Every structure is written in structure tokens, then in C-alpha cells.
Coordinates of C-alpha atoms and ligand atoms in Angstrom, one line a residue:
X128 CA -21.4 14.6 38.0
X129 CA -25.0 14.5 36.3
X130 CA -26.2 10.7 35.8
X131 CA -26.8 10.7 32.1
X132 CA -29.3 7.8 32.4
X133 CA -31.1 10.2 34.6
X134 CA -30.9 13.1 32.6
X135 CA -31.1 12.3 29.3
X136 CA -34.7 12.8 27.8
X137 CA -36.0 9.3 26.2
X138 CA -34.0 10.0 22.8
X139 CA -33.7 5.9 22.6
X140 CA -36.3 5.6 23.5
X141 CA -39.1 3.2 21.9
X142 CA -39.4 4.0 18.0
X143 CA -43.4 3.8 16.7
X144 CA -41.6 0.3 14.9
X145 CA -41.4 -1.4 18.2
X146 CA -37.3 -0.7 17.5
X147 CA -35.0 1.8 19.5
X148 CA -34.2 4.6 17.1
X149 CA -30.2 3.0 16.7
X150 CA -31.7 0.0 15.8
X151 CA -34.1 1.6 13.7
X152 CA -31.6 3.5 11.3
X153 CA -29.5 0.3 10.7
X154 CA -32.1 -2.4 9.8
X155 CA -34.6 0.5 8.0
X156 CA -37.5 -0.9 6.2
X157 CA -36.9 1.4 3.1
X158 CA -35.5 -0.7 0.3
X159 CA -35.4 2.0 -3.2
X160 CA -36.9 0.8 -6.4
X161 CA -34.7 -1.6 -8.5
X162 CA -33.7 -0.9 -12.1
X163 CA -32.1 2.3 -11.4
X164 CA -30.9 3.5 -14.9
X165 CA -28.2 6.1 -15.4
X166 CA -25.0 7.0 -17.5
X167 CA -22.6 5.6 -14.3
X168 CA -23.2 2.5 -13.2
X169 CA -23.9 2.6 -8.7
X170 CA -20.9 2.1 -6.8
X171 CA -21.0 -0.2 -3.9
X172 CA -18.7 -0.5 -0.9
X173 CA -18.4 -3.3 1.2
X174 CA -16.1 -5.6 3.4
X175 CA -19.4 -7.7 4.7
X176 CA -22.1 -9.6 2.3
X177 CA -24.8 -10.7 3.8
X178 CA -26.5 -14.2 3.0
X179 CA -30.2 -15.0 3.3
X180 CA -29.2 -18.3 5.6
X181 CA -26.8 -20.0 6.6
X182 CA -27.4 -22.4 4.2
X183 CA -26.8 -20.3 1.4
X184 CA -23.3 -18.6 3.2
X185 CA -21.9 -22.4 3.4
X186 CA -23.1 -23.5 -0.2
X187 CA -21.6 -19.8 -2.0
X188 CA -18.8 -20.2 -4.0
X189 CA -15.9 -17.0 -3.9
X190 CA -14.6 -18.5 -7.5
X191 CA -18.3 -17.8 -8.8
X192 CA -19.1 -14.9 -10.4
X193 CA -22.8 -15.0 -10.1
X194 CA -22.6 -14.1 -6.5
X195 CA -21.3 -12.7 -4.0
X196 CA -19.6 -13.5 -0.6
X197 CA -16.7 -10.9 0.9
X198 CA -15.8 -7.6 -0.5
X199 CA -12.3 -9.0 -1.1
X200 CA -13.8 -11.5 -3.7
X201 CA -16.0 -9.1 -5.7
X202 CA -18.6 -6.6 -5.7
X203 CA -21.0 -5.2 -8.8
X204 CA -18.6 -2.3 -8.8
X205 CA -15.8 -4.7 -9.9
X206 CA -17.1 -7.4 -11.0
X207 CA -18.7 -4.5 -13.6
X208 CA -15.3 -2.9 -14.2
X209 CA -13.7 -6.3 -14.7
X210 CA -16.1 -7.6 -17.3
X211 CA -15.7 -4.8 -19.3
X212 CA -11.9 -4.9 -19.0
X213 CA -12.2 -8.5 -20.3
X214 CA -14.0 -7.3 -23.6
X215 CA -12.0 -4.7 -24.3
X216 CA -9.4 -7.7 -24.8
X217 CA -11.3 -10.6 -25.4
X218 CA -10.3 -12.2 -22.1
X219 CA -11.9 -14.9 -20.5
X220 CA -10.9 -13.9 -16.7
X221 CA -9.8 -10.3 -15.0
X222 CA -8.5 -9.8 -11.3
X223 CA -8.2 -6.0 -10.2
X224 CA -5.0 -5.1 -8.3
X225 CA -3.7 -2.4 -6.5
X226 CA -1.3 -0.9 -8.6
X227 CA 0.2 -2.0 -12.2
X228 CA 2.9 -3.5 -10.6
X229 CA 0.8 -5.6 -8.0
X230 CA -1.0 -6.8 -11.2
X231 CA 2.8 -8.1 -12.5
X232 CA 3.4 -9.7 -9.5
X233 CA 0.6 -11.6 -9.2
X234 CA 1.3 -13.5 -12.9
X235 CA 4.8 -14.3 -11.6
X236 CA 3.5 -15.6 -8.1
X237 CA 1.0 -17.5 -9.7
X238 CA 2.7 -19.0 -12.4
X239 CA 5.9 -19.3 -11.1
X240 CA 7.5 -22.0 -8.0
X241 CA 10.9 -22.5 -6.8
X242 CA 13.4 -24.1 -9.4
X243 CA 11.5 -22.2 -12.1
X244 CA 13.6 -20.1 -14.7
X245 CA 11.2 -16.4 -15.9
X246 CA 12.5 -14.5 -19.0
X247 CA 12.0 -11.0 -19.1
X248 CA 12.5 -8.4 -22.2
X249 CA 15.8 -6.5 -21.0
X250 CA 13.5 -2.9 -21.7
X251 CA 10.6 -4.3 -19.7
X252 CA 8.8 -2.1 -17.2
X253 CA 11.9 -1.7 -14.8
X254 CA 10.4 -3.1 -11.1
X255 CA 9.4 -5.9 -13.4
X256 CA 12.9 -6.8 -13.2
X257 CA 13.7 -5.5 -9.6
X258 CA 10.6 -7.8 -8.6
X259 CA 12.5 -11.0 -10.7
X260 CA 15.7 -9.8 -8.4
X261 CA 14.4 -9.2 -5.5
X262 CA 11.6 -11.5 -4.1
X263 CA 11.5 -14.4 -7.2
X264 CA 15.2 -14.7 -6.7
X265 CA 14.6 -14.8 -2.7
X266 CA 12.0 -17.6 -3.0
X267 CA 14.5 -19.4 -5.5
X268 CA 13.3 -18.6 -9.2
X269 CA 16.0 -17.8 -11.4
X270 CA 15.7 -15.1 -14.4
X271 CA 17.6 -13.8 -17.8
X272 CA 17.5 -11.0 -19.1
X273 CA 16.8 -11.2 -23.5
X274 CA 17.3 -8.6 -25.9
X275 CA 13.6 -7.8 -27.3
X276 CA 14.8 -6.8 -30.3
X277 CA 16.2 -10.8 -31.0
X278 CA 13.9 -13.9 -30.8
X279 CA 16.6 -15.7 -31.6
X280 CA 18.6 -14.3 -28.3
X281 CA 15.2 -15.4 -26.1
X282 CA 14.6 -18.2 -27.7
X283 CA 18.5 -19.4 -27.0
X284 CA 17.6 -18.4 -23.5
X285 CA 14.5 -20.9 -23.0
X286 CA 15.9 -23.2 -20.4
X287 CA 14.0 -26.4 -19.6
X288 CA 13.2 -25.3 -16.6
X289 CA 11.6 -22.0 -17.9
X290 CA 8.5 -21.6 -16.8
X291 CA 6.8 -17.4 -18.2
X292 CA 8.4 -15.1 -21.0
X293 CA 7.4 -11.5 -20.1
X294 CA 6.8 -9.4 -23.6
X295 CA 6.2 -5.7 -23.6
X296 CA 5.4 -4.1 -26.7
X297 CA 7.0 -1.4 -27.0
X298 CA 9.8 -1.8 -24.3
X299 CA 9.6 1.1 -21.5
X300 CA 11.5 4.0 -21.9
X301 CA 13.4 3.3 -25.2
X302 CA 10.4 2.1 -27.2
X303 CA 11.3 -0.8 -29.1
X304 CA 8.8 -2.6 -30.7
X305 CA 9.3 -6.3 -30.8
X306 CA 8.2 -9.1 -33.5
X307 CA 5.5 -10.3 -30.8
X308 CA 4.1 -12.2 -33.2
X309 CA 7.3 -14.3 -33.7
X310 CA 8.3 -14.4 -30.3
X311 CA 4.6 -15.8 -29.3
X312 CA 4.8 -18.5 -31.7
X313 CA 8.5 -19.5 -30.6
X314 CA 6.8 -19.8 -26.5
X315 CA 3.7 -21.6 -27.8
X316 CA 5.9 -24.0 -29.9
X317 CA 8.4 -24.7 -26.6
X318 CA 5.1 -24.4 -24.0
X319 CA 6.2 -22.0 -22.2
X320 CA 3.8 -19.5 -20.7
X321 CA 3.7 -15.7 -22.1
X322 CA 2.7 -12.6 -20.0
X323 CA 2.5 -9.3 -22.0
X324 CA 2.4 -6.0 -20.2
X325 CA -0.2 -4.3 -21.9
X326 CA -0.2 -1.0 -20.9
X327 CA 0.9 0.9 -24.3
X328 CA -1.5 -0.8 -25.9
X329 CA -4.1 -0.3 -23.6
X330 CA -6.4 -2.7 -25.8
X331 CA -6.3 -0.7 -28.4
X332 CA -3.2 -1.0 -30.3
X333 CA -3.3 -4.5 -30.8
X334 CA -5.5 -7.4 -29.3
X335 CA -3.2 -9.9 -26.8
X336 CA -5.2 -12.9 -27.2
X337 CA -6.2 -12.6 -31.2
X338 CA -2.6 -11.3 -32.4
X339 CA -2.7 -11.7 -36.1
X340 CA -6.9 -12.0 -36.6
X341 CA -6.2 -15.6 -35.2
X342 CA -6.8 -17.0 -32.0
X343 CA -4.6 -19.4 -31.7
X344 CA -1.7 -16.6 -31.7
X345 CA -2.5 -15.0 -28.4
X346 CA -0.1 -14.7 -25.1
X347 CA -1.6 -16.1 -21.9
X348 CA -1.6 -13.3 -19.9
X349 CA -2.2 -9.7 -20.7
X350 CA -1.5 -6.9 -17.6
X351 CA -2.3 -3.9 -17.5
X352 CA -1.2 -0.5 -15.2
X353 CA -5.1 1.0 -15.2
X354 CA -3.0 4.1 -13.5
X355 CA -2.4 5.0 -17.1
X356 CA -5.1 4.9 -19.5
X357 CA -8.1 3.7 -18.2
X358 CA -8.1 5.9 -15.6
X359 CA -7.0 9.0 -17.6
X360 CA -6.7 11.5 -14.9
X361 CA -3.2 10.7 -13.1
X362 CA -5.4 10.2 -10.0
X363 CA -5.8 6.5 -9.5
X364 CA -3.5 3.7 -9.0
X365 CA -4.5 0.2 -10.5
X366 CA -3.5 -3.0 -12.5
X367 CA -5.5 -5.5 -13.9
X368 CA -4.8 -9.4 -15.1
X369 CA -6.3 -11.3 -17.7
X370 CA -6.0 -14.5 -19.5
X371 CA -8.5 -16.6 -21.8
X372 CA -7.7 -19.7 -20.5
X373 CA -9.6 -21.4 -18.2
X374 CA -6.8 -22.9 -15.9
X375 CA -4.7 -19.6 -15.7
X376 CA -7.7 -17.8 -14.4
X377 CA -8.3 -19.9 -11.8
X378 CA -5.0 -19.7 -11.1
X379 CA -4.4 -15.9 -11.2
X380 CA -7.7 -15.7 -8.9
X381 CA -6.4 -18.2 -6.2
X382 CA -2.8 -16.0 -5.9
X383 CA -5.0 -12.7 -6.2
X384 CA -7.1 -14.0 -2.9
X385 CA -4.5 -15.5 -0.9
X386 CA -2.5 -12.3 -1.1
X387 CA -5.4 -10.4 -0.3
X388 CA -5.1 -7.8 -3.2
X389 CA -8.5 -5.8 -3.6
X390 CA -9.2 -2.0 -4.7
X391 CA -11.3 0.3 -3.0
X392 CA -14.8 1.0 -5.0
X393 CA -14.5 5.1 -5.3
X394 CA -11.5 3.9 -7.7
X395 CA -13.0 1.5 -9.7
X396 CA -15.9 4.0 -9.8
X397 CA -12.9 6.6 -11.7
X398 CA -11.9 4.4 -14.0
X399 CA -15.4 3.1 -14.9
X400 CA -16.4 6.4 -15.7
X401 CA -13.1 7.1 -17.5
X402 CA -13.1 3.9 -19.9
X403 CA -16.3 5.4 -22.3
X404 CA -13.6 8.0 -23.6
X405 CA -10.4 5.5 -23.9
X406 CA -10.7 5.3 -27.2
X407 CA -11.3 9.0 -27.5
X408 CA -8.1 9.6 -25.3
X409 CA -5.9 7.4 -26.6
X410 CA -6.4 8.6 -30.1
X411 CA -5.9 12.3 -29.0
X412 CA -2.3 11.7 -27.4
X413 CA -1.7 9.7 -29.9
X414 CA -1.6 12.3 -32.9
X415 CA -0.2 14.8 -30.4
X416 CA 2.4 12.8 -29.9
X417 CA 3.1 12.1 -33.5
X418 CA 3.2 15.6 -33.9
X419 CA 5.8 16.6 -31.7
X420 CA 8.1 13.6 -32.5
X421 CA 8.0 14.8 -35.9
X422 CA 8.9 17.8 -34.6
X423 CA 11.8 16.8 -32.7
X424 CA 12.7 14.9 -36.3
X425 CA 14.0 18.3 -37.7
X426 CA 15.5 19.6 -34.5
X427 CA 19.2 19.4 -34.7
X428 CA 19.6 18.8 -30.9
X429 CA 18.1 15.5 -31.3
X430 CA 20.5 12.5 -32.3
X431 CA 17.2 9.8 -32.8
X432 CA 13.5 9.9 -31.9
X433 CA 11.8 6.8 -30.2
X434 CA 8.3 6.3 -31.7
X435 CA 7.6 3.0 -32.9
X436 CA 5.1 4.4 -35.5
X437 CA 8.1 6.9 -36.9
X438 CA 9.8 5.1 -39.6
X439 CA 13.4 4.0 -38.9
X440 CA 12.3 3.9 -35.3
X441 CA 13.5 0.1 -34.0
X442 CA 11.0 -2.0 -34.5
X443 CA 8.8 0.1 -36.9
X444 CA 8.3 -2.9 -39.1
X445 CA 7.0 -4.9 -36.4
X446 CA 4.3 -2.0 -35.2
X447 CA 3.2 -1.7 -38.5
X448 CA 2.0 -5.3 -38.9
X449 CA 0.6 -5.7 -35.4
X450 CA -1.1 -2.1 -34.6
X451 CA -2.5 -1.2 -38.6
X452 CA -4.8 -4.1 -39.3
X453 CA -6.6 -2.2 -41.5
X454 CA -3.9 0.2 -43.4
X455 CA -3.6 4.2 -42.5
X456 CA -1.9 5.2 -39.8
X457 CA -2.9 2.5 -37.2
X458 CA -2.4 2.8 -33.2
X459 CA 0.0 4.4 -31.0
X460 CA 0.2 5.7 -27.6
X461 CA 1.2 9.5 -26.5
X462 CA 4.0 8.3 -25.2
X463 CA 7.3 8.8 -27.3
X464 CA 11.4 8.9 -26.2
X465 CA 14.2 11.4 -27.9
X466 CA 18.0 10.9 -27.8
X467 CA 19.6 14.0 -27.1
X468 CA 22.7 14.5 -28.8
X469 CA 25.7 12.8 -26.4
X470 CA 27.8 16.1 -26.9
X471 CA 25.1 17.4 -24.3
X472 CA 26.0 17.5 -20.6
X473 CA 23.5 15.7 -18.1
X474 CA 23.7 19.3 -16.9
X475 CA 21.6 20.8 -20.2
X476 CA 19.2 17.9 -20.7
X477 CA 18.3 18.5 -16.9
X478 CA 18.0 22.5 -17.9
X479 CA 16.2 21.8 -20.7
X480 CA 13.5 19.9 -18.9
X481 CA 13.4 22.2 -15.6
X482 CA 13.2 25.0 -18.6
X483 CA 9.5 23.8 -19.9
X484 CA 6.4 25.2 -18.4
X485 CA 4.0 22.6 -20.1
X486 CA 5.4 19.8 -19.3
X487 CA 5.7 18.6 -15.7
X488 CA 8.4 16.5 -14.5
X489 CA 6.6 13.5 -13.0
X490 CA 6.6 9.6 -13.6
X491 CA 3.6 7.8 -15.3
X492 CA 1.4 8.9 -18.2
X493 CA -1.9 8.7 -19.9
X494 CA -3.5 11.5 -17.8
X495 CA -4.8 15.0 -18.9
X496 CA -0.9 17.0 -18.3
X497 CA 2.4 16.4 -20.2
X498 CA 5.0 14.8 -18.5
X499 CA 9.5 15.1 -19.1
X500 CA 11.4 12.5 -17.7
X501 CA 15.1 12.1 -18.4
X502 CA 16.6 9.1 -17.7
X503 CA 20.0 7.2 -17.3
X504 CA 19.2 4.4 -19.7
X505 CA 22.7 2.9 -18.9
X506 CA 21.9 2.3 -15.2
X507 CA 18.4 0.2 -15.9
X508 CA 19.5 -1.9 -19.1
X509 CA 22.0 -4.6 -18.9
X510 CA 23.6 -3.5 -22.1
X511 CA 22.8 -0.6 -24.5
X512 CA 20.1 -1.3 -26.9
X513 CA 21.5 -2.4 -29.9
X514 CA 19.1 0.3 -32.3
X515 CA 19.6 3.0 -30.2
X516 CA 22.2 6.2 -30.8
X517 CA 24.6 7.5 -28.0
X518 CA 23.1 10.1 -26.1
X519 CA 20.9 11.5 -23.1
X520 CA 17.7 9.6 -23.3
X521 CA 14.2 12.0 -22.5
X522 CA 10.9 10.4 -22.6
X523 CA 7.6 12.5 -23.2
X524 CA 3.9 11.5 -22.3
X525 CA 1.5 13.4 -24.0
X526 CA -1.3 15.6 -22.4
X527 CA -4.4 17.2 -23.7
X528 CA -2.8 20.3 -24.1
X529 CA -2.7 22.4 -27.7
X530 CA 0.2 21.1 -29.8
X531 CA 1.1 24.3 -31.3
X532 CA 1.5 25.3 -27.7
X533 CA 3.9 22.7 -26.1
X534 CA 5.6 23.2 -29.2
X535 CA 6.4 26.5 -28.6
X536 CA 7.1 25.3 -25.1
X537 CA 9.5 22.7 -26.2
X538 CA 10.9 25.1 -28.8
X539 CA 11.8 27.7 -25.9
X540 CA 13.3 25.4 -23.7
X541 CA 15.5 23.9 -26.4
X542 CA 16.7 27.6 -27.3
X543 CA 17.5 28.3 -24.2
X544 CA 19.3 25.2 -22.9
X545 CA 20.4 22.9 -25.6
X546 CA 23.2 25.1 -27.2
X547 CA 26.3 23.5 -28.8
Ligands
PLP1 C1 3.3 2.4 -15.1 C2 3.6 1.0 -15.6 C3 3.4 -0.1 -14.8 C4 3.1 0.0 -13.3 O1 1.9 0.6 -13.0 P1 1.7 1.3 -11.5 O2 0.3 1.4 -11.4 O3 2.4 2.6 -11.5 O4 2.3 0.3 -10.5 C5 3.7 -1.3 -15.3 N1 4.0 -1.4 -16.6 C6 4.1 -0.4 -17.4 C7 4.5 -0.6 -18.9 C8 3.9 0.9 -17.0 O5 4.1 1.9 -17.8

């Protein structure tokens, strides 16, 4: 056995600085120039902030955006990312979440206490309603279930103890649009909270808080899965909250820290440098969409296509006023649902899909690759939608691929699988 102390030559030893070298390479005297200016803004990282004194760690405020305490609270990185969520929207307030479904959770656990009564569209985003059934109902907050399509039917449903309506616009899957504008004004005028789940829209479509060019018509909440849109590249899980009212953010922020959500910066950092081509993005999957529901349109395996901007698609009317403000052919996901023709067997739908090349079979959307998923729309609905044909329910996302391409893809597929 050597002795190391012995052996070693003086490599910590004394550093010119007076320090040992350890010592030396954490509290270096190097400090780069400020005003660093570049297309992305710097990503920080960090669990520990340090204060000048001790003074000034007892005196800083978490709640405060104008500094900065633990990496939980806030950092640059997403304090940046969250400001410019908020003016995509015209929110007042934005916590970042894990995941779209953390951000949904953290509206209901902040809004929402034992004896409280949620209602929640019956095509919402479907572990919005496993969450109602699962943990609300556990910590004794009852739920309903309203037909979007009906704000008679939720507005029948308001109980006096009902505390959040959830909206989505469209539904999930089947693609309803709802008459948001109507069903808003029904919550305001019985003051109960709204939450919308933004994630179509992707503050695009529509804006949340200024429905109608009016300000007083806006939901409380808007939430958002980043996983789709913003981040664009089906690599990053996130969710985001935001509200324009004062209370409700402070609200949302206090629930967002005592669960301890936070995202790491690297992701934030993705869907910072994503958001300067949302627009761009959104607008591309949008008419490629379009194109290929039109195309399903004439196909005669198809019994009814889901696209809220299609006309005769449930809810058309409703689109129309909310996501053309100014005329032409307005806003619109690349997201869109068809209704195979119920003479089909589960059999050939599933054929048809495992028979496309360009489309990959894989949950979520809004990245760079087309997506198939069928689905058993009887086994997540509590009845069938009232606008919607019989028949085996396939949902498309839209890619950035060619559209004479998936087409063709579509077109071979069809041929070879979806045969009378
Ligand atoms: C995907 C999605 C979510 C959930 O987002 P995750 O990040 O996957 O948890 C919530 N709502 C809607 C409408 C979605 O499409």
C-alpha cells in the first residue's frame, strides 16, 4: 500500500491566488461580459440561488417575479418562456408543469376543495376525466359529465355547489366544436370558474381571455399540453397554466409550489427555440390537414369526417365565429378525426392503419411526423356523441410531410385494407 499523501506530487497544492486549485475552479474570478446578444436566449440550470446576504435571502419574495430564490420558483430560462407564453394569450400569470396533464391537475387542485361539484365536457382530454374519478373523487369532489355540444345540458348541470367548468374547444378525439362563447357567458352569469384546455388552439385559433374582441368574455384559466405545439418536435413533455386574474394566479402558483412541479431548463430551452415558428407550424398542418380531410370527403370508405373547419362538421358554426375574426379561411389545427364506415371490422381499420408507411401509430401530435390512431370512442364517452355517424373512429395529426405524398400513402392503405 503506497500512502497517497506521500506520494502524490503537490497537485493541491497552493494556487498563485492564495486558493488550492479545487477551491480555485469553483469560486473563479472570471465573470463574462453582460449583454450577451444572440438569436436563443442562455439557458440556466439551477437548484441553488445564491443571495448577496442574508439579509437579502430572508427579505426575497418566491411570489416575486423580479427575483429569484430556488430553482423550483423560477429561473431566467422560465421565467423567459413563461412571459412569452402569457403574450401569446394575453395572460396575466403562467406556471410551467411537467406534462399537459400535470398542468390540468394543478387548476383542479387549486381551485377545487372537498364538497365541491367540477363539470367536465364529456369529449374532454380523456385523463381529464380519469383525474375527476380517480384522485378529486378520493379527496371528496364530485363531477358530471355535459354534452359539449348542449349549454343548456351544462348549464342544467351547474349545482350550487359547482365550483370549475372545464371547456375544450374542439373536444379530443371526435372534434366537436362547442359555442364557447355561450357557455362562458352562462359560467360568468352563475360565477362559476371556467378552465379551457387550450391545446388545439395553441393561442392561435382563438384568444381564451378576449373571446369575442371583448375582454370581459374570457375563461379564467387557459392550459395548455406544450408537448404538442410549442414544442413541435414530439421530444418534450410540458403543460403550462395561465389566468389574467390576479387572485387565480396566486392561487395556481401556491398549488404549483406546494406540489413541487418544476421543468428541467434543456426543455424549456426546446420549446423556447421552437415558439418563433408556431405560427409558421401551426399554419402548415393546418392546410395539410385540410387537404387530406377533403380528401377523405370523396372516399367512399368514410361515413363522416371530423374537422371543425369542414362544413357540416359538428360544431362548424361555432368555429367559424370564434377562429375567423377577420373572414377567409381562419385557424385550425393539423389534427382531424374520420368515421370509418361501421360495415368495417375493427380487424380492417386496424389493417388499414398498420398498412400506412407515413403515418406512425403513436399518441400526441403537433410534431414534425404524421400520426394514426384508432380509437374505441364507445369505451371513453359516457354516451355516443349526438353529431357523430356509427362507425370506427381514426384520428390523424398532421406532419410536415408532402401532402400529395401521404395521400398516396393513405390512398394505398385504403385499397388494400378497406374493401366492402
Ligand atoms: C396531449 C394533451 C394533453 C396532455 O398533454 P401531456 O403533455 O401529454 O400530458 C392535454 N390536453 C389535450 C387536449 C391534449 O391533446
Amino acid at each position: 500500500m503506497t500512502d497517497q499523501n506521500a506520494s502524490h506530487p503537490p497537485l493541491l497544492g497552493a494556487h498563485p491566488h492564495d486558493e488550492h486549485l479545487s477551491t480555485h475552479m469553483i469560486h473563479h474570478g472570471y465573470t463574462p461580459p453582460a449583454d450577451f446578444q444572440a438569436p436563443q436566449p442562455g439557458v440556466f440550470k439551477a437548484s441553488t440561488v445564491f443571495f448577496p446576504n442574508v439579509a437579502a435571502m430572508r427579505q426575497r419574495e418566491w411570489k416575486d417575479k423580479s427575483a429569484y430564490t430556488y430553482g423550483t420558483h423560477g429561473t431566467p430560462t422560465t421565467f423567459t418562456l413563461e412571459e412569452r407564453l402569457c403574450s401569446l394569450e394575453g395572460g396575466l400569470h403562467c406556471v410551467l408543469t411537467p406534462s399537459g396533464l400535470s398542468a390540468i391537475s394543478v387548476v383542479s387542485f387549486s381551485v377545487l376543495k372537498t364538497g365541491d361539484h367540477v363539470l367536465i365536457p364529456d369529449n374532454a382530454y380523456g385523463p381529464n376525466k380519469v383525474l375527476a374519478e380517480g384522485e378529486l373523487l378520493a379527496f371528496g369532489v364530485s363531477h358530471s359529465y355535459y354534452d359539449p355540444m348542449n349549454p343548456a345540458d351544462m348549464a342544467a348541470k351547474i349545482q350550487s355547489n359547482t365550483k370549475l367548468v372545464w371547456l375544450e374547444a374542439p373536444g379530443s378525439l371526435s372534434m366537436e366544436f362547442p359555442d364557447l362563447v355561450q357557455m362562458v357567458q352562462i359560467c360568468q352569469s352563475r360565477s362559476v370558474l371556467t378552465a379551457l384546455d387550450n391545446t388545439w388552439g395553441a393561442g392561435i385559433a382563438f384568444k381564451p381571455f378576449n373571446l369575442t374582441g371583448n375582454a370581459q368574455l374570457s375563461v379564467d384559466f387557459s392550459v395548455h399540453a406544450l408537448t404538442k405545439y410549442p414544442s413541435g418536435g414530439g421530444d418534450v413533455l410540458m403543460g403550462s397554466v395561465m389566468t389574467h386574474d390576479e387572485a387565480l394566479g396566486l392561487k395556481m402558483k401556491l398549488t404549483h409550489m406546494r406540489l413541487g412541479l418544476c421543468v428541467g431548463a434543456n426543455d424549456v430551452e426546446s420549446v423556447l427555440r421552437s415558439l418563433p415558428t408556431l405560427a409558421l407550424r401551426y399554419d402548415a398542418q393546418d392546410q395539410t390537414a385540410r387537404a387530406l380531410a377533403k380528401w377523405w370527403q370523396g372516399q367512399s370508405a368514410c361515413a363522416q369526417v371530423l374537422h371543425p373547419a369542414l362544413v357540416g362538421s359538428p360544431g362548424h358554426e361555432h368555429w367559424k365565429k370564434l377562429c375567423t375574426p377577420q373572414g377567409g379561411v381562419g385557424y385550425a389545427a393539423g389534427l382531424f378525426s374520420v368515421m370509418l364506415d361501421p360495415r368495417f371490422t375493427q380487424a380492417q381499420v386496424d389493417a388499414f392503419c398498420d398498412g400506412l408507411s407515413l403515418f406512425k401509430i403513436g399518441y400526441s401530435w403537433g410534431g414534425p411526423i404524421s400520426l394514426v390512431v384508432p380509437y374505441k370512442l364507445e369505451s371513453v364517452r359516457s354516451a355516443w356523441p349526438s353529431g357523430l355517424k356509427k362507425g370506427h373512429l381514426v384520428r390523424f395529426s398532421t406532419g410536415f410531410e408532402n401532402i400529395q405524398d401521404l395521400i398516396a400513402d393513405l390512398s394505398q392503405s385504403a385499397q388494400q385494407n378497406l374493401i366492402f
